[in-house]
Amino acid sequence: MNNFIEELRWRGMLQDMTPEIGDHLNNRMASAYLGFDPTADSLHIGHLVGVMTLLHFQRAGHKPFALVGGATGMIGDPSFKSDERNLLDKPTLDHNVACIKEQLSKFLNFNEGAENKAELVNNYDWMSQFSFLEFIRDVGKYITVNYMMAKDSVKRRLEEGSGLSFTEFSYQLIQGYDFYHLWKNRNVSIQLGGSDQWGNIVTGTEMIRKMEGGQAFALTVPLITKADGSKFGKTEGGSVWLDADKTSPYAFFQFWLNVSDEDASKYIRIFTTLDKDTVVKLETEHAEMPHLRILQKEIAKQVTIMVHGEKEYDMALKASEILFGKSSTEDLAALDERTFLQVFDGVPQAEISREEFDAISNVVDLLSEKTDAIIFASKGEARKMIQGGGVSINKQKISDPNQTVGFELLQDKYLLVQKGKKNYFIIAVN
């Protein structure tokens, strides 16, 4: 049984923990839970820290519970947020919960045969059994308003002047009761979470102590930031999602490939399962040859395979190499349409009809007048550059200006034209 706390510590994933949790974890299989807010039908990479925490907990021989907040998702956690979030209806939440479980199964072992199999629970299952009067009578009486007001997340909202609805104020009571319910009914003795959740988590330990005289434990991981101070997991296009339909595997791969050197050293510990010796070796190699971006390439590989699989990683890698000339027509043809268009996002496009395309006699006509001079202003310019060896179509060098247009269309629709070393154009045949 690996030492879970030491594993988190060397990875830079340990923020705070209650006393005696180390002794509690020694020589026994303990159970812990971590909550996920089902406000979307996919997790994003901001959730990955929590997911990896549960993964390491299970790898250390313990039993992880992933709690999706079907009930709390109807309320919204006020922790360090400036606005109250939109509330979701139950059918939407049920759909989101099902999608999240499927994503978690890529990281956690839910196999019935495993003694420490992961389990997914939904707090709607027990919170929906309460009436309002029952809840404030049986649960609310154990936590004072003074205790709740002292939480940093609550004080911050009040100090900022934006106010706090009773709905949001009650969130920590519900999360505290979640911990109590799992402690009492599922033998869950630890709650894990981000450092912004500390106040809500210890409300649960306090509730367990007051309601049953029991003992429970808390452990939090740091909130991840980027070296430049900007928010981790956000790009100009928004969040980086684990769902391939929301963020393509290529865009996902590119996010990790483009992290800074300073962030790469931190992220390879947090977001991969590579052991310490391997990580230190990679960092040494990276320091000796930073231009090769060894750390970034390894992070992008490890995380993309973990989330999307080997096949999608291979496609993302080929797509990245296309821009640097290390590719063939076969590599281009292997890309799906979305990835192809993402690789060449922003390059000039020309459109011609399929009838026009079939009637074109040679490449000079194709690259000049038939594509509205977007690629070459004149036939003469096109002919001169082709003869000079400066033109490729679908990564095949064109040497004869009179060559016929017999190219196989990529995705049955596109031709990729390269003019010189860096200028790309797409011809779309509709």
Short mmCIF file of C-alpha atoms in Angstrom, two decimals:
data_model
loop_
_atom_site.label_atom_id
_atom_site.label_comp_id
_atom_site.label_asym_id
_atom_site.label_seq_id
_atom_site.Cartn_x
_atom_site.Cartn_y
_atom_site.Cartn_z
CA MET A 1 0.00 0.00 0.00
CA ASN A 2 1.59 3.27 -1.16
CA ASN A 3 1.71 6.28 1.12
CA PHE A 4 -1.03 8.49 -0.28
CA ILE A 5 0.02 11.64 1.58
CA GLU A 6 3.67 11.34 0.58
CA GLU A 7 2.60 10.74 -3.02
CA LEU A 8 0.63 13.97 -3.00
CA ARG A 9 3.42 15.84 -1.22
CA TRP A 10 6.17 15.16 -3.79
CA ARG A 11 3.74 15.95 -6.58
CA GLY A 12 2.94 19.36 -5.07
CA MET A 13 -0.67 18.31 -4.52
CA LEU A 14 -0.96 18.74 -0.76
CA GLN A 15 -2.37 21.94 0.76
CA ASP A 16 -4.00 21.27 4.14
CA MET A 17 -5.06 18.25 6.16
CA THR A 18 -6.58 17.56 9.55
CA PRO A 19 -4.38 16.08 12.28
CA GLU A 20 -4.09 12.30 12.58
CA ILE A 21 -5.15 11.61 8.98
CA GLY A 22 -1.78 9.97 8.34
CA ASP A 23 -2.28 7.48 11.17
CA HIS A 24 -5.83 6.87 9.99
CA LEU A 25 -4.59 5.90 6.51
CA ASN A 26 -1.83 3.59 7.70
CA ASN A 27 -2.36 -0.17 7.46
CA ARG A 28 -6.01 -0.05 6.46
CA MET A 29 -8.19 0.53 3.44
CA ALA A 30 -9.91 3.85 4.05
CA SER A 31 -12.70 5.46 2.01
CA ALA A 32 -12.72 9.07 0.83
CA TYR A 33 -14.95 11.14 -1.39
CA LEU A 34 -14.51 14.16 -3.59
CA GLY A 35 -17.36 16.16 -5.08
CA PHE A 36 -17.98 17.25 -8.66
CA ASP A 37 -20.46 19.92 -9.60
CA PRO A 38 -22.61 18.63 -12.50
CA THR A 39 -23.36 22.03 -14.05
CA ALA A 40 -22.21 20.76 -17.48
CA ASP A 41 -22.27 17.41 -19.24
CA SER A 42 -18.49 17.24 -19.23
CA LEU A 43 -15.65 17.81 -16.82
CA HIS A 44 -12.96 20.29 -17.85
CA ILE A 45 -9.26 20.26 -17.04
CA GLY A 46 -9.89 22.34 -13.93
CA HIS A 47 -11.51 19.19 -12.51
CA LEU A 48 -8.48 17.06 -13.31
CA VAL A 49 -6.69 17.90 -10.07
CA GLY A 50 -9.57 16.37 -8.12
CA VAL A 51 -9.77 13.41 -10.48
CA MET A 52 -6.04 12.73 -10.11
CA THR A 53 -6.37 13.01 -6.32
CA LEU A 54 -8.96 10.22 -6.35
CA LEU A 55 -6.81 8.23 -8.77
CA HIS A 56 -3.79 8.37 -6.43
CA PHE A 57 -6.04 7.51 -3.48
CA GLN A 58 -7.21 4.36 -5.25
CA ARG A 59 -3.69 3.47 -6.42
CA ALA A 60 -2.60 3.67 -2.78
CA GLY A 61 -5.04 0.85 -2.01
CA HIS A 62 -7.93 2.93 -0.71
CA LYS A 63 -11.54 3.21 -1.87
CA PRO A 64 -12.59 6.39 -3.73
CA PHE A 65 -16.11 7.78 -3.95
CA ALA A 66 -16.92 10.37 -6.60
CA LEU A 67 -19.90 12.42 -5.50
CA VAL A 68 -21.85 14.30 -8.13
CA GLY A 69 -23.97 17.04 -6.66
CA GLY A 70 -27.36 16.38 -8.17
CA ALA A 71 -28.87 18.27 -5.22
CA THR A 72 -26.18 20.89 -4.65
CA GLY A 73 -26.02 21.45 -8.41
CA MET A 74 -29.52 22.84 -8.09
CA ILE A 75 -28.20 25.43 -5.63
CA GLY A 76 -24.65 26.46 -6.51
CA ASP A 77 -21.58 26.69 -4.31
CA PRO A 78 -20.73 30.30 -3.33
CA SER A 79 -17.08 29.46 -2.59
CA PHE A 80 -14.99 32.34 -3.94
CA LYS A 81 -17.47 33.13 -6.73
CA SER A 82 -18.81 36.63 -7.23
CA ASP A 83 -22.19 35.74 -8.69
CA GLU A 84 -24.94 33.25 -8.04
CA ARG A 85 -25.03 30.64 -10.79
CA ASN A 86 -27.99 29.60 -12.89
CA LEU A 87 -29.93 26.70 -11.42
CA LEU A 88 -30.50 23.53 -13.45
CA ASP A 89 -33.53 21.28 -13.69
CA LYS A 90 -33.38 17.59 -12.75
CA PRO A 91 -33.45 16.08 -16.30
CA THR A 92 -30.46 18.25 -17.25
CA LEU A 93 -28.62 17.29 -14.07
CA ASP A 94 -29.34 13.58 -14.63
CA HIS A 95 -27.87 13.79 -18.12
CA ASN A 96 -24.80 15.62 -16.83
CA VAL A 97 -24.26 13.05 -14.07
CA ALA A 98 -24.32 10.15 -16.55
CA CYS A 99 -21.76 11.89 -18.79
CA ILE A 100 -19.44 12.66 -15.87
CA LYS A 101 -19.46 9.04 -14.68
CA GLU A 102 -18.40 7.87 -18.14
CA GLN A 103 -15.47 10.31 -18.09
CA LEU A 104 -14.42 9.32 -14.57
CA SER A 105 -14.27 5.66 -15.62
CA LYS A 106 -11.20 6.52 -17.72
CA PHE A 107 -9.32 7.32 -14.51
CA LEU A 108 -10.92 5.26 -11.76
CA ASN A 109 -11.52 1.52 -11.54
CA PHE A 110 -15.26 0.91 -11.11
CA ASN A 111 -14.81 -2.85 -11.66
CA GLU A 112 -17.10 -4.86 -9.40
CA GLY A 113 -14.31 -7.37 -8.78
CA ALA A 114 -11.99 -4.86 -7.15
CA GLU A 115 -12.08 -4.67 -3.35
CA ASN A 116 -11.42 -0.94 -3.49
CA LYS A 117 -13.56 -0.31 -6.56
CA ALA A 118 -14.54 3.29 -7.15
CA GLU A 119 -18.17 4.23 -6.62
CA LEU A 120 -20.22 7.14 -7.90
CA VAL A 121 -22.89 8.60 -5.64
CA ASN A 122 -25.41 11.39 -6.19
CA ASN A 123 -26.45 13.51 -3.24
CA TYR A 124 -29.87 14.00 -4.79
CA ASP A 125 -30.61 10.41 -3.76
CA TRP A 126 -30.65 11.31 -0.06
CA MET A 127 -31.26 15.06 -0.07
CA SER A 128 -34.47 14.63 -2.06
CA GLN A 129 -35.90 12.62 0.83
CA PHE A 130 -35.81 15.65 3.14
CA SER A 131 -38.56 18.19 3.52
CA PHE A 132 -37.40 21.71 4.27
CA LEU A 133 -38.74 21.55 7.82
CA GLU A 134 -37.06 18.20 8.47
CA PHE A 135 -33.72 19.51 7.26
CA ILE A 136 -33.65 22.66 9.37
CA ARG A 137 -34.90 20.68 12.38
CA ASP A 138 -32.66 17.61 12.11
CA VAL A 139 -29.52 19.09 10.54
CA GLY A 140 -29.51 22.89 10.69
CA LYS A 141 -29.64 23.00 14.48
CA TYR A 142 -26.14 21.53 14.78
CA ILE A 143 -24.30 24.37 13.00
CA THR A 144 -24.53 27.94 14.27
CA VAL A 145 -24.95 30.98 12.06
CA ASN A 146 -21.78 32.43 13.62
CA TYR A 147 -19.85 29.33 12.50
CA MET A 148 -21.21 29.62 8.96
CA MET A 149 -20.56 33.38 8.76
CA ALA A 150 -16.93 32.87 9.74
CA LYS A 151 -16.14 30.97 6.54
CA ASP A 152 -13.84 32.92 4.21
CA SER A 153 -16.02 32.21 1.18
CA VAL A 154 -19.06 33.75 2.90
CA LYS A 155 -17.17 36.73 4.37
CA ARG A 156 -15.68 37.55 0.98
CA ARG A 157 -19.05 37.69 -0.75
CA LEU A 158 -20.47 39.90 2.00
CA GLU A 159 -17.44 42.21 2.02
CA GLU A 160 -17.61 42.64 -1.75
CA GLY A 161 -21.14 43.92 -1.36
CA SER A 162 -22.66 41.51 -3.88
CA GLY A 163 -24.62 39.78 -1.16
CA LEU A 164 -25.46 36.14 -0.64
CA SER A 165 -28.83 34.49 -1.04
CA PHE A 166 -30.14 32.12 1.60
CA THR A 167 -29.99 29.40 -1.06
CA GLU A 168 -26.24 29.77 -1.44
CA PHE A 169 -25.70 30.35 2.28
CA SER A 170 -27.24 26.94 2.95
CA TYR A 171 -24.78 25.20 0.62
CA GLN A 172 -22.26 24.39 3.34
CA LEU A 173 -24.97 22.76 5.44
CA ILE A 174 -25.88 20.46 2.56
CA GLN A 175 -22.26 19.62 1.78
CA GLY A 176 -21.65 19.01 5.48
CA TYR A 177 -24.61 16.66 5.58
CA ASP A 178 -23.29 14.82 2.49
CA PHE A 179 -20.15 14.01 4.46
CA TYR A 180 -22.21 12.92 7.46
CA HIS A 181 -24.45 10.71 5.30
CA LEU A 182 -21.49 9.00 3.59
CA TRP A 183 -19.68 8.62 6.93
CA LYS A 184 -22.70 7.01 8.55
CA ASN A 185 -23.94 4.87 5.65
CA ARG A 186 -20.88 4.14 3.50
CA ASN A 187 -18.01 4.24 6.00
CA VAL A 188 -16.45 7.26 4.26
CA SER A 189 -14.08 8.90 6.74
CA ILE A 190 -12.26 11.44 4.55
CA GLN A 191 -13.36 14.25 2.28
CA LEU A 192 -10.95 15.48 -0.39
CA GLY A 193 -11.21 18.74 -2.31
CA GLY A 194 -9.62 21.92 -3.53
CA SER A 195 -8.28 24.39 -0.98
CA ASP A 196 -11.29 26.66 -1.59
CA GLN A 197 -13.47 23.87 -0.17
CA TRP A 198 -11.77 23.67 3.24
CA GLY A 199 -14.53 25.56 5.04
CA ASN A 200 -17.29 23.38 3.59
CA ILE A 201 -15.34 20.19 4.32
CA VAL A 202 -14.69 20.95 7.98
CA THR A 203 -18.37 21.83 8.37
CA GLY A 204 -18.88 18.15 7.59
CA THR A 205 -16.33 16.97 10.16
CA GLU A 206 -17.99 19.26 12.72
CA MET A 207 -21.43 17.88 11.88
CA ILE A 208 -20.18 14.27 12.28
CA ARG A 209 -18.68 15.17 15.66
CA LYS A 210 -21.82 16.92 16.93
CA MET A 211 -24.43 14.53 15.53
CA GLU A 212 -22.73 11.23 16.34
CA GLY A 213 -19.58 11.98 18.33
CA GLY A 214 -17.63 10.57 15.39
CA GLN A 215 -14.29 11.46 13.88
CA ALA A 216 -13.67 12.30 10.24
CA PHE A 217 -10.82 13.85 8.29
CA ALA A 218 -10.19 16.45 5.60
CA LEU A 219 -7.47 16.90 3.01
CA THR A 220 -7.23 19.59 0.36
CA VAL A 221 -5.07 20.15 -2.71
CA PRO A 222 -3.87 23.55 -3.98
CA LEU A 223 -5.80 25.53 -6.54
CA ILE A 224 -3.80 25.42 -9.76
CA THR A 225 -2.68 28.67 -11.34
CA LYS A 226 -0.47 29.46 -14.32
CA ALA A 227 2.97 31.02 -13.91
CA ASP A 228 1.75 34.31 -15.39
CA GLY A 229 -1.05 34.51 -12.83
CA SER A 230 -3.88 33.79 -15.27
CA LYS A 231 -6.51 31.17 -14.59
CA PHE A 232 -5.52 27.58 -15.31
CA GLY A 233 -7.59 25.72 -17.88
CA LYS A 234 -8.89 28.79 -19.68
CA THR A 235 -8.00 29.76 -23.25
CA GLU A 236 -9.24 32.48 -25.58
CA GLY A 237 -11.88 29.99 -26.68
CA GLY A 238 -13.03 29.26 -23.12
CA SER A 239 -12.64 26.14 -20.98
CA VAL A 240 -10.64 23.11 -22.09
CA TRP A 241 -13.11 20.24 -21.81
CA LEU A 242 -12.56 16.50 -21.51
CA ASP A 243 -15.42 15.88 -23.97
CA ALA A 244 -14.04 15.54 -27.50
CA ASP A 245 -17.12 17.28 -28.92
CA LYS A 246 -16.47 20.37 -26.79
CA THR A 247 -12.67 20.45 -27.10
CA SER A 248 -11.20 18.32 -29.86
CA PRO A 249 -8.32 15.95 -29.00
CA TYR A 250 -6.08 18.10 -31.21
CA ALA A 251 -6.96 21.32 -29.35
CA PHE A 252 -6.64 19.43 -26.05
CA PHE A 253 -3.18 18.17 -27.04
CA GLN A 254 -2.14 21.67 -28.15
CA PHE A 255 -3.12 23.17 -24.79
CA TRP A 256 -0.64 20.96 -22.94
CA LEU A 257 2.00 21.26 -25.64
CA ASN A 258 2.01 25.05 -25.26
CA VAL A 259 2.33 25.40 -21.49
CA SER A 260 5.33 27.37 -20.22
CA ASP A 261 8.51 25.69 -18.98
CA GLU A 262 7.76 26.81 -15.42
CA ASP A 263 4.25 25.39 -15.56
CA ALA A 264 5.41 22.19 -17.29
CA SER A 265 7.55 21.19 -14.32
CA LYS A 266 4.53 21.58 -12.04
CA TYR A 267 1.96 20.03 -14.36
CA ILE A 268 3.91 16.87 -15.13
CA ARG A 269 3.73 16.01 -11.43
CA ILE A 270 0.05 16.84 -11.03
CA PHE A 271 -1.53 15.62 -14.25
CA THR A 272 0.40 12.43 -15.05
CA THR A 273 1.00 9.19 -13.18
CA LEU A 274 4.71 9.12 -14.02
CA ASP A 275 6.85 8.16 -11.02
CA LYS A 276 9.26 10.51 -9.32
CA ASP A 277 12.45 9.11 -10.90
CA THR A 278 10.97 9.41 -14.39
CA VAL A 279 9.83 12.97 -13.76
CA VAL A 280 13.23 14.05 -12.41
CA LYS A 281 14.96 12.44 -15.42
CA LEU A 282 12.67 14.27 -17.84
CA GLU A 283 13.26 17.57 -16.05
CA THR A 284 17.02 17.09 -16.29
CA GLU A 285 16.79 16.36 -20.02
CA HIS A 286 14.53 19.35 -20.52
CA ALA A 287 16.93 21.67 -18.68
CA GLU A 288 19.78 20.53 -20.94
CA MET A 289 17.75 20.93 -24.15
CA PRO A 290 14.85 23.31 -23.44
CA HIS A 291 14.32 24.00 -27.15
CA LEU A 292 13.09 20.42 -27.58
CA ARG A 293 10.24 21.03 -25.09
CA ILE A 294 10.62 17.53 -23.68
CA LEU A 295 8.39 18.15 -20.66
CA GLN A 296 5.57 19.67 -22.68
CA LYS A 297 5.61 16.83 -25.20
CA GLU A 298 5.49 14.21 -22.46
CA ILE A 299 2.66 15.94 -20.59
CA ALA A 300 0.66 16.33 -23.80
CA LYS A 301 1.20 12.66 -24.60
CA GLN A 302 0.33 11.32 -21.16
CA VAL A 303 -2.78 13.43 -20.56
CA THR A 304 -4.16 13.09 -24.10
CA ILE A 305 -3.85 9.30 -24.00
CA MET A 306 -5.43 9.19 -20.54
CA VAL A 307 -8.43 11.28 -21.63
CA HIS A 308 -8.85 10.39 -25.32
CA GLY A 309 -6.82 7.23 -26.00
CA GLU A 310 -3.81 6.25 -28.14
CA LYS A 311 -5.55 6.67 -31.50
CA GLU A 312 -6.59 10.27 -30.86
CA TYR A 313 -3.15 11.06 -29.47
CA ASP A 314 -1.50 9.73 -32.64
CA MET A 315 -3.80 11.88 -34.77
CA ALA A 316 -3.12 14.96 -32.67
CA LEU A 317 0.63 14.34 -32.90
CA LYS A 318 0.51 13.93 -36.68
CA ALA A 319 -1.60 17.07 -36.96
CA SER A 320 0.98 19.05 -34.97
CA GLU A 321 3.86 17.79 -37.09
CA ILE A 322 2.11 18.76 -40.33
CA LEU A 323 2.76 22.44 -39.67
CA PHE A 324 6.48 21.76 -39.35
CA GLY A 325 6.78 19.84 -42.59
CA LYS A 326 7.27 16.43 -40.99
CA SER A 327 4.33 14.80 -42.68
CA SER A 328 3.03 13.12 -45.79
CA THR A 329 -0.13 13.01 -47.85
CA GLU A 330 -1.11 9.93 -45.86
CA ASP A 331 -0.79 11.85 -42.60
CA LEU A 332 -3.06 14.58 -43.95
CA ALA A 333 -5.61 12.06 -45.18
CA ALA A 334 -5.68 10.42 -41.74
CA LEU A 335 -7.04 13.58 -40.10
CA ASP A 336 -10.76 13.99 -39.62
CA GLU A 337 -12.33 17.16 -41.00
CA ARG A 338 -12.54 18.99 -37.69
CA THR A 339 -8.89 18.35 -36.84
CA PHE A 340 -7.78 19.33 -40.36
CA LEU A 341 -9.62 22.65 -40.15
CA GLN A 342 -8.30 23.32 -36.65
CA VAL A 343 -4.71 22.72 -37.72
CA PHE A 344 -5.12 25.26 -40.48
CA ASP A 345 -7.46 27.61 -38.66
CA GLY A 346 -7.23 31.11 -40.08
CA VAL A 347 -5.47 30.27 -43.35
CA PRO A 348 -7.04 31.77 -46.50
CA GLN A 349 -9.68 29.60 -48.15
CA ALA A 350 -10.95 29.50 -51.70
CA GLU A 351 -14.11 27.70 -52.79
CA ILE A 352 -14.97 26.21 -56.16
CA SER A 353 -17.76 23.94 -57.29
CA ARG A 354 -17.12 20.27 -57.97
CA GLU A 355 -18.08 20.81 -61.62
CA GLU A 356 -15.47 23.56 -61.98
CA PHE A 357 -12.87 21.44 -60.22
CA ASP A 358 -13.45 18.48 -62.54
CA ALA A 359 -13.10 20.76 -65.58
CA ILE A 360 -9.76 22.39 -64.62
CA SER A 361 -7.00 21.38 -67.03
CA ASN A 362 -3.83 22.06 -65.01
CA VAL A 363 -2.51 23.22 -61.63
CA VAL A 364 -1.67 26.72 -62.82
CA ASP A 365 -5.33 27.37 -63.60
CA LEU A 366 -6.33 25.85 -60.27
CA LEU A 367 -3.96 28.03 -58.23
CA SER A 368 -4.67 31.32 -59.97
CA GLU A 369 -7.85 32.32 -61.79
CA LYS A 370 -10.04 29.39 -60.70
CA THR A 371 -9.51 30.25 -57.04
CA ASP A 372 -10.08 34.00 -57.49
CA ALA A 373 -6.35 34.79 -57.28
CA ILE A 374 -6.33 34.10 -53.55
CA ILE A 375 -3.23 31.93 -53.89
CA PHE A 376 -1.50 33.48 -56.93
CA ALA A 377 -2.37 36.80 -58.54
CA SER A 378 -1.58 35.53 -62.04
CA LYS A 379 -0.79 32.41 -64.03
CA GLY A 380 2.72 33.69 -64.61
CA GLU A 381 3.42 34.02 -60.91
CA ALA A 382 2.04 30.53 -60.29
CA ARG A 383 4.08 29.01 -63.14
CA LYS A 384 7.31 30.66 -61.96
CA MET A 385 6.99 29.49 -58.36
CA ILE A 386 6.04 25.93 -59.39
CA GLN A 387 9.12 25.74 -61.61
CA GLY A 388 11.21 26.99 -58.71
CA GLY A 389 10.00 24.13 -56.50
CA GLY A 390 8.06 26.35 -54.11
CA VAL A 391 4.59 24.82 -54.35
CA SER A 392 3.08 21.69 -52.79
CA ILE A 393 -0.45 20.31 -52.89
CA ASN A 394 -1.43 17.87 -50.14
CA LYS A 395 2.26 17.76 -49.14
CA GLN A 396 3.31 16.64 -52.64
CA LYS A 397 5.80 18.89 -54.40
CA ILE A 398 4.54 20.22 -57.76
CA SER A 399 7.24 20.59 -60.42
CA ASP A 400 5.28 20.75 -63.69
CA PRO A 401 3.00 23.77 -64.29
CA ASN A 402 1.03 21.69 -66.79
CA GLN A 403 0.36 18.84 -64.35
CA THR A 404 -3.26 17.74 -64.41
CA VAL A 405 -5.47 18.17 -61.37
CA GLY A 406 -5.73 14.54 -60.30
CA PHE A 407 -5.32 15.02 -56.58
CA GLU A 408 -7.35 13.03 -54.11
CA LEU A 409 -9.44 15.39 -52.03
CA LEU A 410 -8.83 15.32 -48.30
CA GLN A 411 -12.02 14.32 -46.47
CA ASP A 412 -13.49 14.21 -49.99
CA LYS A 413 -13.57 18.01 -49.99
CA TYR A 414 -10.25 19.82 -49.47
CA LEU A 415 -6.89 20.47 -51.05
CA LEU A 416 -4.06 21.90 -48.97
CA VAL A 417 -1.76 24.21 -50.91
CA GLN A 418 1.62 25.24 -49.54
CA LYS A 419 3.36 28.24 -51.09
CA GLY A 420 6.93 28.61 -49.91
CA LYS A 421 7.76 27.36 -46.42
CA LYS A 422 5.06 28.97 -44.30
CA ASN A 423 2.13 30.08 -46.46
CA TYR A 424 -0.81 27.69 -46.49
CA PHE A 425 -4.12 27.85 -48.37
CA ILE A 426 -7.17 25.61 -48.42
CA ILE A 427 -9.23 24.94 -51.52
CA ALA A 428 -12.70 23.71 -50.63
CA VAL A 429 -14.49 21.80 -53.39
CA ASN A 430 -18.25 21.96 -52.84
#
